[in-house]
PDB file of N, CA and C in Angstrom:
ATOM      1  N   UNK Z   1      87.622  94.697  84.634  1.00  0.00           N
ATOM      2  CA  UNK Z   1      87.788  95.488  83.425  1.00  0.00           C
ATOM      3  C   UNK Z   1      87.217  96.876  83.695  1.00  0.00           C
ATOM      4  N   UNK Z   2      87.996  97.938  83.644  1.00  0.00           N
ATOM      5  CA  UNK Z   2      87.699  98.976  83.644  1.00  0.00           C
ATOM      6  C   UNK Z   2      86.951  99.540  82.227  1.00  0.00           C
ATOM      7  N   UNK Z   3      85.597  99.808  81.804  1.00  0.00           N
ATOM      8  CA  UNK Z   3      84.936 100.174  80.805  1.00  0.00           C
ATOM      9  C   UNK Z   3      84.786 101.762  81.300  1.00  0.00           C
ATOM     10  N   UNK Z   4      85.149 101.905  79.319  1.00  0.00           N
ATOM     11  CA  UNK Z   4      84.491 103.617  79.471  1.00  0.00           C
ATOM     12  C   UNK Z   4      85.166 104.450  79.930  1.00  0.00           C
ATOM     13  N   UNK Z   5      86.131 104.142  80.040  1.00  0.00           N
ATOM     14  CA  UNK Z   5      87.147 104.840  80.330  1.00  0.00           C
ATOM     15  C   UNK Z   5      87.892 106.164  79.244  1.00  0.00           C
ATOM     16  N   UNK Z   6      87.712 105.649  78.172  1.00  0.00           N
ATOM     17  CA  UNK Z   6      88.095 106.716  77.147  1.00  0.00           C
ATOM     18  C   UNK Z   6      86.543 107.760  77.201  1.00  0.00           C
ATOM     19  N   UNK Z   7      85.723 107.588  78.264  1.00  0.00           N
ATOM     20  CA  UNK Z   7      84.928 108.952  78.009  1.00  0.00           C
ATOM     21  C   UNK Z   7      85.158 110.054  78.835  1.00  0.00           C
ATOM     22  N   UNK Z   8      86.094 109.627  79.957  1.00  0.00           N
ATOM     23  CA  UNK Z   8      87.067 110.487  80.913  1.00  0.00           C
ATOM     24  C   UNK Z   8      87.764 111.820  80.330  1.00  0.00           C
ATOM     25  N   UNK Z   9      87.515 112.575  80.796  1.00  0.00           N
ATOM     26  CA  UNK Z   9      88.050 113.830  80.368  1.00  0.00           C
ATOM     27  C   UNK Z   9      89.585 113.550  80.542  1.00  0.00           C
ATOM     28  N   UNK Z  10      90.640 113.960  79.370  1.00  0.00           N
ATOM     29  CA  UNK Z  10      91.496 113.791  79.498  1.00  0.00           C
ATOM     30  C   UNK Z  10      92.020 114.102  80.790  1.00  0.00           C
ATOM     31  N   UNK Z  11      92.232 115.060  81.519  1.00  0.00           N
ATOM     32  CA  UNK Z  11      92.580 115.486  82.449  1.00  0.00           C
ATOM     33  C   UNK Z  11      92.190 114.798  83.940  1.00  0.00           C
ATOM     34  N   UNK Z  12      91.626 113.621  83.802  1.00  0.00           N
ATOM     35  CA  UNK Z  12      91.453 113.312  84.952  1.00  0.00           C
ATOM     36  C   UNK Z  12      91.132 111.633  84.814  1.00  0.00           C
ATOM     37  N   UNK Z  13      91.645 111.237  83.565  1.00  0.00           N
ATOM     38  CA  UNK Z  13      91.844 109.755  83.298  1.00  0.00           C
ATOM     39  C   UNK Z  13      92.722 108.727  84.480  1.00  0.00           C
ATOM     40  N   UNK Z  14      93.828 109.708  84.161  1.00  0.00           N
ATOM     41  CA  UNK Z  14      94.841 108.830  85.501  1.00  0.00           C
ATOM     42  C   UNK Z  14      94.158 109.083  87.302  1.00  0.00           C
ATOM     43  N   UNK Z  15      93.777 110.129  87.414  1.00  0.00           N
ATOM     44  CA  UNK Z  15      93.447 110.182  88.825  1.00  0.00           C
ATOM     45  C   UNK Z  15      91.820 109.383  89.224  1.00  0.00           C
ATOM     46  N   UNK Z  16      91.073 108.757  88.108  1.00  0.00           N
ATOM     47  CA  UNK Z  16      89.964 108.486  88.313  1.00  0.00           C
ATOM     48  C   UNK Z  16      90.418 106.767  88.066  1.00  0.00           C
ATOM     49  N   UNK Z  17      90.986 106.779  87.558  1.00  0.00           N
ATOM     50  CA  UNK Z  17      91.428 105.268  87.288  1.00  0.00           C
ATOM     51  C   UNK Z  17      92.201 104.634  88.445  1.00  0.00           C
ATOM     52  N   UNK Z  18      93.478 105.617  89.173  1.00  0.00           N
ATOM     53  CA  UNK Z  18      94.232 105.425  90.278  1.00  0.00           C
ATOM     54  C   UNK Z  18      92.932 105.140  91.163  1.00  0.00           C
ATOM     55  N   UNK Z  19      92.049 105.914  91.687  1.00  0.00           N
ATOM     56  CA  UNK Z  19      90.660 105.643  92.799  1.00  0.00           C
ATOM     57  C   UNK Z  19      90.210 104.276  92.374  1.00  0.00           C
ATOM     58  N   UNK Z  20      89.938 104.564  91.501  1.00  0.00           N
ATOM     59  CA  UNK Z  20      88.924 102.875  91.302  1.00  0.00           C
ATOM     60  C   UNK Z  20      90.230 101.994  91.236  1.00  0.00           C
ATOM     61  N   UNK Z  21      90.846 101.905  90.846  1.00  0.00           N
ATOM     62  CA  UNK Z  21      92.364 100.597  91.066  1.00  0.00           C
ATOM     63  C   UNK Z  21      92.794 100.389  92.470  1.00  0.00           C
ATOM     64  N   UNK Z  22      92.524 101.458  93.079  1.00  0.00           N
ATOM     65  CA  UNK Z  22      92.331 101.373  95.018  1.00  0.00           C
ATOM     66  C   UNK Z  22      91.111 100.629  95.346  1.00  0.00           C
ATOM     67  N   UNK Z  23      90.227 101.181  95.123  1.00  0.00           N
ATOM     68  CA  UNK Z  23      89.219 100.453  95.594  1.00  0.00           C
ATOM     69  C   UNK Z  23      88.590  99.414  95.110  1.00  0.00           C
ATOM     70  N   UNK Z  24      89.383  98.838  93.825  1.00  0.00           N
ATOM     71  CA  UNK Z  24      88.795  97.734  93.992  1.00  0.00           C
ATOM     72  C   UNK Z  24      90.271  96.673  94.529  1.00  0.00           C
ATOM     73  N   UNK Z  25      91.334  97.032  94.592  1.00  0.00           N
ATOM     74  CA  UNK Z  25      92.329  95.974  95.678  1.00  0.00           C
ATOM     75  C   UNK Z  25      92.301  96.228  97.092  1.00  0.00           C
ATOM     76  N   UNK Z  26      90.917  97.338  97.367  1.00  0.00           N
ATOM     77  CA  UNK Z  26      90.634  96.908  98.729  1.00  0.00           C
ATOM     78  C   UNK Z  26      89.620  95.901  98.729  1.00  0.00           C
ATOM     79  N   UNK Z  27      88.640  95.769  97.787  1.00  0.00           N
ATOM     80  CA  UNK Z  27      87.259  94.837  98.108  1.00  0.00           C
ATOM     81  C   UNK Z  27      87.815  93.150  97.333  1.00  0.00           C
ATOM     82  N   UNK Z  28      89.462  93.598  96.639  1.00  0.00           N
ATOM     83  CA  UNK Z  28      89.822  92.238  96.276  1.00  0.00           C
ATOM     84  C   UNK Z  28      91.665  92.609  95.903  1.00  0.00           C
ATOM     85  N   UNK Z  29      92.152  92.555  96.690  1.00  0.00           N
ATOM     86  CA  UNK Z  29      93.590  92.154  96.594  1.00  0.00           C
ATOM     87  C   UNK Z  29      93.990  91.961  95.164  1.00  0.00           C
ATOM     88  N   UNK Z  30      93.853  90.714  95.411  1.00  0.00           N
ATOM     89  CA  UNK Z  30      94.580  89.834  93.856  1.00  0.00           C
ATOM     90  C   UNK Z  30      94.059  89.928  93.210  1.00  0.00           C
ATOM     91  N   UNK Z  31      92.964  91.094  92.785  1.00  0.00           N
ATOM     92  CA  UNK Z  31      92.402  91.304  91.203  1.00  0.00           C
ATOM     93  C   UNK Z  31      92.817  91.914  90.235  1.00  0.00           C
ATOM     94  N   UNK Z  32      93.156  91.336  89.628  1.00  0.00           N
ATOM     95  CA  UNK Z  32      93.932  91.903  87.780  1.00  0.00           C
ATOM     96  C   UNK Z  32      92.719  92.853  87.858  1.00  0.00           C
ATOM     97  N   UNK Z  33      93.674  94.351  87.398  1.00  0.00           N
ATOM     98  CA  UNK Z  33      92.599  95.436  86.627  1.00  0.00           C
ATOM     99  C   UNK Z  33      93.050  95.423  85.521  1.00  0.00           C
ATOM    100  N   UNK Z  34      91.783  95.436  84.538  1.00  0.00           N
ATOM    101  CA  UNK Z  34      92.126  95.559  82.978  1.00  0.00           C
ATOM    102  C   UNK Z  34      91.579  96.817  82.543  1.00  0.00           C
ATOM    103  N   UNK Z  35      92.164  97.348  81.786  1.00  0.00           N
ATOM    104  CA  UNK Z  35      92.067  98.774  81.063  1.00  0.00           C
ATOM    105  C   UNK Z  35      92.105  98.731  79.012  1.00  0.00           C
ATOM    106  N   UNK Z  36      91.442  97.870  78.998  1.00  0.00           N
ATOM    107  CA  UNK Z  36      91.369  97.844  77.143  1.00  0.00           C
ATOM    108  C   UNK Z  36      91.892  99.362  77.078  1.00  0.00           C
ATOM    109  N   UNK Z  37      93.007  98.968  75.819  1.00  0.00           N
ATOM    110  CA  UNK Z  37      93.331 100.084  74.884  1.00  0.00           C
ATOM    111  C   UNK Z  37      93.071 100.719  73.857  1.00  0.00           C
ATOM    112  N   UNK Z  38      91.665 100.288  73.924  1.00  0.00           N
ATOM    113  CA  UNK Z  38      90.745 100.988  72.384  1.00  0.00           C
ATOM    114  C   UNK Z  38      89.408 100.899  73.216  1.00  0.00           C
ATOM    115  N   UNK Z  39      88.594 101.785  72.884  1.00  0.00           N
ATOM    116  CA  UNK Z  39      87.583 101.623  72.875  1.00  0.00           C
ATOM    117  C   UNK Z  39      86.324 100.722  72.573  1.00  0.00           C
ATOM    118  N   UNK Z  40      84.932 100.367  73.423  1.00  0.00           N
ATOM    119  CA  UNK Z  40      83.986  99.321  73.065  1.00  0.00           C
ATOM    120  C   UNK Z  40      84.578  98.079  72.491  1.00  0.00           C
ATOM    121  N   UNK Z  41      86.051  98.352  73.258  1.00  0.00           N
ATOM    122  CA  UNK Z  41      86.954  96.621  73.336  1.00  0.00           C
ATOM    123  C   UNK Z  41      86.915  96.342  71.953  1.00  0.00           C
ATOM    124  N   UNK Z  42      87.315  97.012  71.220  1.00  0.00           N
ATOM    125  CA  UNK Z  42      87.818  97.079  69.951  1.00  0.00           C
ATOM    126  C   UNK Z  42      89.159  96.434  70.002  1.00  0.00           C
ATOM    127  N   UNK Z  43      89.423  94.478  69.390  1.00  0.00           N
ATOM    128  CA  UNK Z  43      90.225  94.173  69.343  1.00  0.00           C
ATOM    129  C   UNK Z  43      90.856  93.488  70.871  1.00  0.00           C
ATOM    130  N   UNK Z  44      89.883  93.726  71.853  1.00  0.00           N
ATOM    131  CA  UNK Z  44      90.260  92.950  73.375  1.00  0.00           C
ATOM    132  C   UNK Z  44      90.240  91.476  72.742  1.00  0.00           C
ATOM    133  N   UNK Z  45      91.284  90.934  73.735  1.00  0.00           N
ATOM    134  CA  UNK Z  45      91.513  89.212  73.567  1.00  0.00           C
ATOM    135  C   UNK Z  45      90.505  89.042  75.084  1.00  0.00           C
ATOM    136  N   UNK Z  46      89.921  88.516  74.796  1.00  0.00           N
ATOM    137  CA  UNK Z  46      88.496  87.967  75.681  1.00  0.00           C
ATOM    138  C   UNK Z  46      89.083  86.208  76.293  1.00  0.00           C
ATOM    139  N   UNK Z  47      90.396  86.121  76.038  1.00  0.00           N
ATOM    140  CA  UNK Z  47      90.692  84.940  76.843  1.00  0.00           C
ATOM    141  C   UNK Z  47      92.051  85.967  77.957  1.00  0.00           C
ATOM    142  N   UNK Z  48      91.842  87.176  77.998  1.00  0.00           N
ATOM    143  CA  UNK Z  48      91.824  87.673  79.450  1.00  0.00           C
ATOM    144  C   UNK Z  48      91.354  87.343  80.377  1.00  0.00           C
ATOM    145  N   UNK Z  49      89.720  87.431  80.314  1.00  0.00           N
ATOM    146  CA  UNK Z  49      88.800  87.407  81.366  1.00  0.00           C
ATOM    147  C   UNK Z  49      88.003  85.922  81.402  1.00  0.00           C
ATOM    148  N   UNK Z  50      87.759  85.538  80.221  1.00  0.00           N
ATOM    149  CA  UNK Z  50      86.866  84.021  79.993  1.00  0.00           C
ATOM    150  C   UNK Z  50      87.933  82.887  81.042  1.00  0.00           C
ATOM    151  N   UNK Z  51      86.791  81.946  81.756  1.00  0.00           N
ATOM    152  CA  UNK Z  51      87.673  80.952  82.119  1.00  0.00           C
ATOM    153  C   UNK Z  51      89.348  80.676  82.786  1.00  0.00           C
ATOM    154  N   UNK Z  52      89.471  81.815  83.270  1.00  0.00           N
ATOM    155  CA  UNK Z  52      90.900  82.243  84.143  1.00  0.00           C
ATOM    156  C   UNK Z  52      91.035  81.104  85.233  1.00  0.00           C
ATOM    157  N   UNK Z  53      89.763  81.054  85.640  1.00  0.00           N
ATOM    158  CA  UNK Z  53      90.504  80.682  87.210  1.00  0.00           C
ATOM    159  C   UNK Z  53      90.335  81.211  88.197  1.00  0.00           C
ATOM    160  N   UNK Z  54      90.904  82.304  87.816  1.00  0.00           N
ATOM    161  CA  UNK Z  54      91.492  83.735  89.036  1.00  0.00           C
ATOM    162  C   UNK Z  54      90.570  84.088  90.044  1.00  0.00           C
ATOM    163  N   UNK Z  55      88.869  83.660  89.928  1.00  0.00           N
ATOM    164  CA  UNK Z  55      88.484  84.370  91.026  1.00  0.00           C
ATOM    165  C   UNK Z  55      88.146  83.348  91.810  1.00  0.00           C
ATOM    166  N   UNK Z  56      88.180  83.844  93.290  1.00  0.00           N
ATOM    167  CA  UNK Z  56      87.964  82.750  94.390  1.00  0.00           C
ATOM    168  C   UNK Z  56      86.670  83.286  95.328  1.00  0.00           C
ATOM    169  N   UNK Z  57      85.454  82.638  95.230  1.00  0.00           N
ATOM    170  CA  UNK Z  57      84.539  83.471  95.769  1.00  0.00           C
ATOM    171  C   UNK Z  57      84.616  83.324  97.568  1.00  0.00           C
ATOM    172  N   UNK Z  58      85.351  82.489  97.843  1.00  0.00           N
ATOM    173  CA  UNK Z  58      85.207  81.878  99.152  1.00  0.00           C
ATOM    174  C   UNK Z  58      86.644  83.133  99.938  1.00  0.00           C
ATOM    175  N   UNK Z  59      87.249  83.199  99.259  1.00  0.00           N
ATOM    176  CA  UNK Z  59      88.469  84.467  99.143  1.00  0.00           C
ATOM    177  C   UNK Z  59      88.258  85.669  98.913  1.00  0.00           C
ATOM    178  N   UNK Z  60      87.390  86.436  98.052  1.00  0.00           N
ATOM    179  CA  UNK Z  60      86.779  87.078  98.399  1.00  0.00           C
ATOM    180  C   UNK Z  60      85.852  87.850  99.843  1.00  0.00           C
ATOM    181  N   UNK Z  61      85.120  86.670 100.071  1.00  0.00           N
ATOM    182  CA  UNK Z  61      84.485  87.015 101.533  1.00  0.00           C
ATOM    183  C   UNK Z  61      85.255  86.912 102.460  1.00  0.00           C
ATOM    184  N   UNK Z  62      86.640  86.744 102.383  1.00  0.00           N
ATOM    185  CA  UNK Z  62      87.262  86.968 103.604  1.00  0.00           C
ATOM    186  C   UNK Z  62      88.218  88.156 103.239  1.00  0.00           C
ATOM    187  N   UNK Z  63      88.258  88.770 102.797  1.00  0.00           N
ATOM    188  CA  UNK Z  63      88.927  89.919 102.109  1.00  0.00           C
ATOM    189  C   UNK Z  63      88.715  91.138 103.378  1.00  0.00           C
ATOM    190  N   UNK Z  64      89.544  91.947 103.548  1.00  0.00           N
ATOM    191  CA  UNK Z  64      89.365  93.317 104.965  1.00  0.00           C
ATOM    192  C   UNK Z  64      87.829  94.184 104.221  1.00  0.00           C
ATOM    193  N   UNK Z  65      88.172  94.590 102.680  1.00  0.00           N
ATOM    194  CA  UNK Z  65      87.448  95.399 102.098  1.00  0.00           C
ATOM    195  C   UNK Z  65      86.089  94.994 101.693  1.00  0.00           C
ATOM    196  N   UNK Z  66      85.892  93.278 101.621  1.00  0.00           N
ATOM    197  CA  UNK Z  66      84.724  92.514 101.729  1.00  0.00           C
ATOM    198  C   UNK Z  66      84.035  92.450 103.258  1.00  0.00           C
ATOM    199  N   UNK Z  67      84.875  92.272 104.051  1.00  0.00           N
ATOM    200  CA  UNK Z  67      84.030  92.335 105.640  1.00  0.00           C
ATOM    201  C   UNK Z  67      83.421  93.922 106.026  1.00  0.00           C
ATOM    202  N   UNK Z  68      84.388  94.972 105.546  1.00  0.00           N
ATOM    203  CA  UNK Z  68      83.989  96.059 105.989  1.00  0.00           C
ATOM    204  C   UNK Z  68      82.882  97.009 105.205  1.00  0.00           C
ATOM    205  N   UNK Z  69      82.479  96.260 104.204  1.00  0.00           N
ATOM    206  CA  UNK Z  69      81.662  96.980 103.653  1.00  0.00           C
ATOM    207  C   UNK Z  69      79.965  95.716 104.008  1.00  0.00           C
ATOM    208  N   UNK Z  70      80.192  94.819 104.693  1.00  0.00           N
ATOM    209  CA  UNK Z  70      79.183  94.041 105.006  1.00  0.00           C
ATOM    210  C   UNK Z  70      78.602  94.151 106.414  1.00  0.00           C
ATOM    211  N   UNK Z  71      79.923  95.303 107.083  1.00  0.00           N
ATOM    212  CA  UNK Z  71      79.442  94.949 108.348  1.00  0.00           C
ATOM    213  C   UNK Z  71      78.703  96.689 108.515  1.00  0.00           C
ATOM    214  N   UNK Z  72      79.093  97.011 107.571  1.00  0.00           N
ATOM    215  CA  UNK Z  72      78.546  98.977 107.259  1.00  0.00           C
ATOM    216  C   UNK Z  72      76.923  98.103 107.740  1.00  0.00           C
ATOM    217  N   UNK Z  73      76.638  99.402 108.788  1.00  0.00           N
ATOM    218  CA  UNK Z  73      74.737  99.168 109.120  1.00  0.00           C
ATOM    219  C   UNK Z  73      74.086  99.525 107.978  1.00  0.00           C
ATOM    220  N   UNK Z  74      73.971 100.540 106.795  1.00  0.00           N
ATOM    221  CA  UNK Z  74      73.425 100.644 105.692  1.00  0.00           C
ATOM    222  C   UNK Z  74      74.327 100.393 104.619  1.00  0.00           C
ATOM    223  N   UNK Z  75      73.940  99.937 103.115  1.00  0.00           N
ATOM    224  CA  UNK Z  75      75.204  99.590 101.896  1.00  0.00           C
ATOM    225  C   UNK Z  75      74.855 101.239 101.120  1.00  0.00           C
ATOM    226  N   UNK Z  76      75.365 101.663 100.676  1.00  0.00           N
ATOM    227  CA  UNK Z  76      74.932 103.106  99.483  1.00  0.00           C
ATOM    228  C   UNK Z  76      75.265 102.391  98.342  1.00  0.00           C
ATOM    229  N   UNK Z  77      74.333 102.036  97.302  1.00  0.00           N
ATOM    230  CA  UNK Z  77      74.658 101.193  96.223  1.00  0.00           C
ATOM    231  C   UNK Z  77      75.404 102.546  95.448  1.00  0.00           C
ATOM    232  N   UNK Z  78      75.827 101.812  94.409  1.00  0.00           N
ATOM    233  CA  UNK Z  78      77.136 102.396  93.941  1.00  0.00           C
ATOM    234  C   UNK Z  78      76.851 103.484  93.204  1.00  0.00           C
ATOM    235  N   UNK Z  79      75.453 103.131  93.035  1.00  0.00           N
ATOM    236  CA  UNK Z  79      74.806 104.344  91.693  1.00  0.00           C
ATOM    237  C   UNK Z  79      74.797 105.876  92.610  1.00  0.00           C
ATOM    238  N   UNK Z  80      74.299 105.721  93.824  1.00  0.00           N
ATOM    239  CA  UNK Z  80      74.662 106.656  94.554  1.00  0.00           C
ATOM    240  C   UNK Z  80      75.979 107.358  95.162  1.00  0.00           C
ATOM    241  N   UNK Z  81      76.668 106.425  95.471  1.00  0.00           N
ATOM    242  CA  UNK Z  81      78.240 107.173  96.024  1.00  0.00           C
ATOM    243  C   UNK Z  81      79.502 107.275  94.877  1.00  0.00           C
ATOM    244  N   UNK Z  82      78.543 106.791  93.893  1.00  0.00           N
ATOM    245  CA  UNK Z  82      79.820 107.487  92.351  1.00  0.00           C
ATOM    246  C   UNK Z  82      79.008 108.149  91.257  1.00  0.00           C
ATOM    247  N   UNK Z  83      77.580 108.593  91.663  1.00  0.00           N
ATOM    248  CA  UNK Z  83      76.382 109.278  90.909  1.00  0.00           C
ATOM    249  C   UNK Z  83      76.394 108.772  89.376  1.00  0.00           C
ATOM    250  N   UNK Z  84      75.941 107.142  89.094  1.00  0.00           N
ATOM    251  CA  UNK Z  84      76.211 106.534  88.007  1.00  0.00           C
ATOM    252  C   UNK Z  84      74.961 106.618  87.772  1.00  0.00           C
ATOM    253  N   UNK Z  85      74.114 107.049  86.464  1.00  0.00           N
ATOM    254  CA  UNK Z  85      72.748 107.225  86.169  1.00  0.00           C
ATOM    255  C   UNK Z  85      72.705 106.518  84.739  1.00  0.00           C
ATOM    256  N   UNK Z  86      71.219 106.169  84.316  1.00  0.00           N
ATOM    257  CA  UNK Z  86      71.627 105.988  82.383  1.00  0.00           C
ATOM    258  C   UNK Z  86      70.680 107.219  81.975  1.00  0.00           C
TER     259      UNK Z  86
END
């Protein structure tokens, strides 16, 4: 689920959303991206995400974008290489 997304400056909603929709079907292929259409999931059906199924943790770790970010000699947690602060 992509959150927070409506705090995106209009102008750069689609190109910040296209990046992260890349990178995360590199660290997982077959992952549904969700993009709620209202805000603070105003009105999300939560049997999207509850109890799917869909994720395979053992599938995951064999993923190109799961090996290559494990075999990186240092990780840059995320707060750093997308400057996420509170």
């Amino acid at each position: 689920i992509l959150n927070k997304i409506d705090l995106l400056p209009d102008s750069t909603v689609e190109s910040q959303t296209k990046a992260i929709r890349a990178l995360l079907k590199k660290l997982n292929p077959r992952a549904t991206v969700i993009i709620p259409e209202r805000p603070k999931f105003d009105g999300f059906d939560v049997n999207k995400i509850v109890n799917t199924g869909l994720f395979d943790m053992e599938e995951a770790k064999e993923s190109a974008g799961w090996i290559a970010e494990l075999e990186k000699p240092y990780h840059v947690p995320e707060t750093e290489e997308y400057g996420i602060g509170s």
